[in-house]
mmCIF file of C-alpha atoms in Angstrom:
data_model
loop_
_atom_site.group_PDB
_atom_site.id
_atom_site.type_symbol
_atom_site.label_atom_id
_atom_site.label_comp_id
_atom_site.label_asym_id
_atom_site.label_seq_id
_atom_site.Cartn_x
_atom_site.Cartn_y
_atom_site.Cartn_z
ATOM 1 C CA MET Y 114 0.013 0.021 0.033
ATOM 2 C CA ARG Y 115 1.410 3.378 -1.041
ATOM 3 C CA ALA Y 116 0.594 6.368 1.168
ATOM 4 C CA LYS Y 117 -1.101 9.407 -0.382
ATOM 5 C CA TYR Y 118 -0.471 12.869 1.011
ATOM 6 C CA SER Y 119 -2.367 16.102 0.223
ATOM 7 C CA CYS Y 120 -1.368 19.671 0.693
ATOM 8 C CA GLY Y 121 -3.946 21.692 2.612
ATOM 9 C CA LYS Y 122 -3.021 24.930 0.838
ATOM 10 C CA CYS Y 123 -2.827 23.850 -2.821
ATOM 11 C CA GLN Y 124 -4.996 20.683 -2.593
ATOM 12 C CA LYS Y 125 -2.360 18.770 -4.527
ATOM 13 C CA ILE Y 126 -2.192 14.963 -3.913
ATOM 14 C CA VAL Y 127 1.275 13.325 -3.863
ATOM 15 C CA GLN Y 128 1.925 9.592 -3.860
ATOM 16 C CA ALA Y 129 5.179 7.581 -4.050
ATOM 17 C CA ALA Y 130 5.918 5.849 -7.295
ATOM 18 C CA ALA Y 131 4.845 2.233 -7.496
ATOM 19 C CA PRO Y 132 7.643 -0.280 -7.011
ATOM 20 C CA SER Y 133 8.956 -1.821 -10.240
ATOM 21 C CA ARG Y 134 7.652 -5.305 -10.997
ATOM 22 C CA PRO Y 135 9.191 -8.044 -13.134
ATOM 23 C CA ILE Y 136 6.002 -8.388 -15.170
ATOM 24 C CA GLU Y 137 4.361 -5.207 -16.438
ATOM 25 C CA ARG Y 138 0.871 -4.443 -15.084
ATOM 26 C CA SER Y 139 1.050 -7.294 -12.603
ATOM 27 C CA PHE Y 140 1.082 -7.186 -8.817
ATOM 28 C CA ALA Y 141 3.359 -10.271 -8.622
ATOM 29 C CA GLY Y 142 6.809 -9.408 -7.171
ATOM 30 C CA PRO Y 143 9.944 -11.382 -7.732
ATOM 31 C CA GLY Y 144 9.494 -13.379 -4.492
ATOM 32 C CA LEU Y 145 5.967 -14.526 -5.370
ATOM 33 C CA LEU Y 146 7.018 -15.511 -8.927
ATOM 34 C CA ALA Y 147 10.016 -17.486 -7.533
ATOM 35 C CA HIS Y 148 7.769 -19.219 -5.040
ATOM 36 C CA ILE Y 149 5.289 -20.274 -7.720
ATOM 37 C CA ALA Y 150 7.965 -21.427 -10.108
ATOM 38 C CA VAL Y 151 9.913 -23.399 -7.483
ATOM 39 C CA SER Y 152 6.713 -25.004 -6.215
ATOM 40 C CA LYS Y 153 5.744 -25.952 -9.752
ATOM 41 C CA TYR Y 154 9.085 -27.154 -11.111
ATOM 42 C CA CYS Y 155 11.097 -28.285 -8.063
ATOM 43 C CA ASP Y 156 8.309 -29.397 -5.710
ATOM 44 C CA HIS Y 157 6.070 -30.765 -8.549
ATOM 45 C CA LEU Y 158 3.048 -28.845 -7.251
ATOM 46 C CA PRO Y 159 0.649 -28.141 -10.126
ATOM 47 C CA LEU Y 160 -0.775 -24.668 -10.448
ATOM 48 C CA TYR Y 161 -4.360 -25.783 -9.646
ATOM 49 C CA ARG Y 162 -3.135 -27.165 -6.350
ATOM 50 C CA GLN Y 163 -1.226 -23.971 -5.591
ATOM 51 C CA SER Y 164 -4.435 -22.038 -6.321
ATOM 52 C CA GLN Y 165 -6.274 -24.207 -3.789
ATOM 53 C CA ILE Y 166 -3.559 -23.683 -1.171
ATOM 54 C CA TYR Y 167 -3.738 -19.905 -1.641
ATOM 55 C CA ALA Y 168 -7.527 -20.051 -1.427
ATOM 56 C CA ARG Y 169 -7.342 -21.754 2.014
ATOM 57 C CA ASP Y 170 -5.444 -18.688 3.169
ATOM 58 C CA GLY Y 171 -8.031 -16.386 1.741
ATOM 59 C CA ILE Y 172 -6.018 -15.411 -1.331
ATOM 60 C CA GLU Y 173 -7.848 -15.696 -4.650
ATOM 61 C CA LEU Y 174 -5.170 -16.475 -7.224
ATOM 62 C CA GLU Y 175 -6.456 -18.276 -10.354
ATOM 63 C CA ARG Y 176 -4.462 -20.986 -12.040
ATOM 64 C CA ALA Y 177 -4.717 -19.091 -15.342
ATOM 65 C CA THR Y 178 -3.132 -16.007 -13.799
ATOM 66 C CA MET Y 179 -0.258 -18.052 -12.388
ATOM 67 C CA ALA Y 180 0.187 -19.765 -15.799
ATOM 68 C CA GLU Y 181 0.467 -16.328 -17.476
ATOM 69 C CA TRP Y 182 3.026 -15.290 -14.839
ATOM 70 C CA ILE Y 183 5.056 -18.496 -15.392
ATOM 71 C CA GLY Y 184 5.171 -17.818 -19.150
ATOM 72 C CA ALA Y 185 6.245 -14.209 -18.572
ATOM 73 C CA ALA Y 186 8.877 -15.236 -16.039
ATOM 74 C CA GLU Y 187 10.306 -17.778 -18.422
ATOM 75 C CA GLY Y 188 10.701 -14.920 -20.941
ATOM 76 C CA LEU Y 189 12.581 -12.973 -18.332
ATOM 77 C CA ILE Y 190 15.196 -15.683 -17.774
ATOM 78 C CA ASP Y 191 15.681 -16.491 -21.487
ATOM 79 C CA PRO Y 192 19.118 -14.706 -21.565
ATOM 80 C CA LEU Y 193 20.250 -16.867 -18.565
ATOM 81 C CA THR Y 194 18.887 -20.041 -20.151
ATOM 82 C CA GLU Y 195 20.682 -19.256 -23.447
ATOM 83 C CA ALA Y 196 23.971 -18.489 -21.700
ATOM 84 C CA LEU Y 197 23.752 -21.714 -19.687
ATOM 85 C CA ALA Y 198 22.980 -23.710 -22.788
ATOM 86 C CA ARG Y 199 25.954 -22.186 -24.663
ATOM 87 C CA TYR Y 200 28.248 -23.064 -21.763
ATOM 88 C CA VAL Y 201 26.968 -26.672 -21.447
ATOM 89 C CA LEU Y 202 26.904 -27.391 -25.176
ATOM 90 C CA SER Y 203 30.478 -26.038 -25.639
ATOM 91 C CA ALA Y 204 31.881 -28.980 -23.684
ATOM 92 C CA GLN Y 205 34.084 -31.562 -25.397
ATOM 93 C CA LYS Y 206 32.233 -34.342 -23.616
ATOM 94 C CA LEU Y 207 28.507 -34.214 -23.089
ATOM 95 C CA HIS Y 208 25.991 -36.516 -21.479
ATOM 96 C CA ALA Y 209 22.602 -36.402 -23.198
ATOM 97 C CA ASP Y 210 19.166 -37.831 -22.837
ATOM 98 C CA ASP Y 211 15.948 -37.306 -24.683
ATOM 99 C CA THR Y 212 12.536 -38.046 -23.225
ATOM 100 C CA PRO Y 213 9.353 -38.103 -25.258
ATOM 101 C CA ILE Y 214 6.621 -35.979 -23.662
ATOM 102 C CA PRO Y 215 3.162 -34.901 -24.748
ATOM 103 C CA VAL Y 216 3.091 -31.240 -25.975
ATOM 104 C CA LEU Y 217 -0.071 -29.370 -26.815
ATOM 105 C CA ALA Y 218 -0.442 -28.799 -30.550
ATOM 106 C CA PRO Y 219 -1.445 -25.043 -30.956
ATOM 107 C CA GLY Y 220 -5.025 -24.622 -32.180
ATOM 108 C CA THR Y 221 -5.968 -28.303 -32.377
ATOM 109 C CA GLY Y 222 -6.673 -29.032 -28.738
ATOM 110 C CA LYS Y 223 -4.658 -32.297 -29.127
ATOM 111 C CA THR Y 224 -1.203 -33.284 -28.116
ATOM 112 C CA LYS Y 225 1.811 -34.294 -30.181
ATOM 113 C CA THR Y 226 4.962 -35.978 -29.028
ATOM 114 C CA GLY Y 227 7.699 -33.498 -28.247
ATOM 115 C CA ARG Y 228 11.186 -34.216 -26.873
ATOM 116 C CA LEU Y 229 12.774 -32.965 -23.709
ATOM 117 C CA TRP Y 230 16.539 -32.995 -24.362
ATOM 118 C CA THR Y 231 18.676 -32.879 -21.211
ATOM 119 C CA TYR Y 232 22.408 -32.189 -21.621
ATOM 120 C CA VAL Y 233 24.885 -32.334 -18.760
ATOM 121 C CA ARG Y 234 28.449 -31.081 -18.745
ATOM 122 C CA ASP Y 235 30.344 -32.892 -16.031
ATOM 123 C CA ASP Y 236 33.960 -33.981 -16.376
ATOM 124 C CA ARG Y 237 34.695 -34.407 -12.691
ATOM 125 C CA PRO Y 238 35.200 -38.268 -13.033
ATOM 126 C CA ALA Y 239 38.072 -37.415 -15.409
ATOM 127 C CA GLY Y 240 39.636 -35.020 -12.855
ATOM 128 C CA SER Y 241 38.448 -31.782 -14.427
ATOM 129 C CA MET Y 242 37.928 -28.742 -12.261
ATOM 130 C CA ILE Y 243 35.638 -27.055 -14.862
ATOM 131 C CA HIS Y 244 32.174 -26.272 -13.442
ATOM 132 C CA ARG Y 245 29.466 -28.794 -14.309
ATOM 133 C CA GLY Y 246 26.076 -27.755 -15.576
ATOM 134 C CA PRO Y 247 22.793 -29.094 -16.850
ATOM 135 C CA VAL Y 248 20.400 -27.698 -19.500
ATOM 136 C CA SER Y 249 17.082 -28.975 -20.770
ATOM 137 C CA LEU Y 250 15.648 -27.970 -24.104
ATOM 138 C CA LEU Y 251 12.268 -28.781 -25.571
ATOM 139 C CA THR Y 252 11.621 -29.565 -29.285
ATOM 140 C CA ARG Y 253 8.521 -30.589 -31.130
ATOM 141 C CA SER Y 254 10.385 -33.117 -33.258
ATOM 142 C CA GLN Y 255 13.078 -35.765 -32.915
ATOM 143 C CA GLY Y 256 15.841 -33.382 -33.879
ATOM 144 C CA GLY Y 257 18.106 -32.572 -30.915
ATOM 145 C CA GLY Y 258 17.473 -29.433 -28.948
ATOM 146 C CA ARG Y 259 19.678 -26.674 -30.317
ATOM 147 C CA VAL Y 260 20.644 -23.214 -29.088
ATOM 148 C CA SER Y 261 22.259 -20.632 -31.290
ATOM 149 C CA THR Y 262 25.774 -19.906 -30.042
#
């Protein structure tokens, strides 16, 4: 809540500027976005369940709203994801795995088989001191996940 002040002489109202938010025209701050994303991706808590949990505490937060926020937050971390992918994929040795997963086909209401490609750079068993790192990429075909370098 931002305080408003008014001048008794000139009747002018002054209010502090709103804090900046990661997503434009959204009240979600970075802490709430991080909590929703960690709950979804690390704790495997679907958005509909998160919505129910918030409702128990008297907070009305729709699943659709959280889904929009997750999509916008993913856009915010794209530069980080791309930098991590370039680092991991530049390794001389790479561990890779592809997992078929259902992906919604836009406009059809059906699913197609996509691929989740996971690459890991880890040369510690060979005595390397270079930092390890994982990256996962999604493709809608069997071709390997690729990132422009």
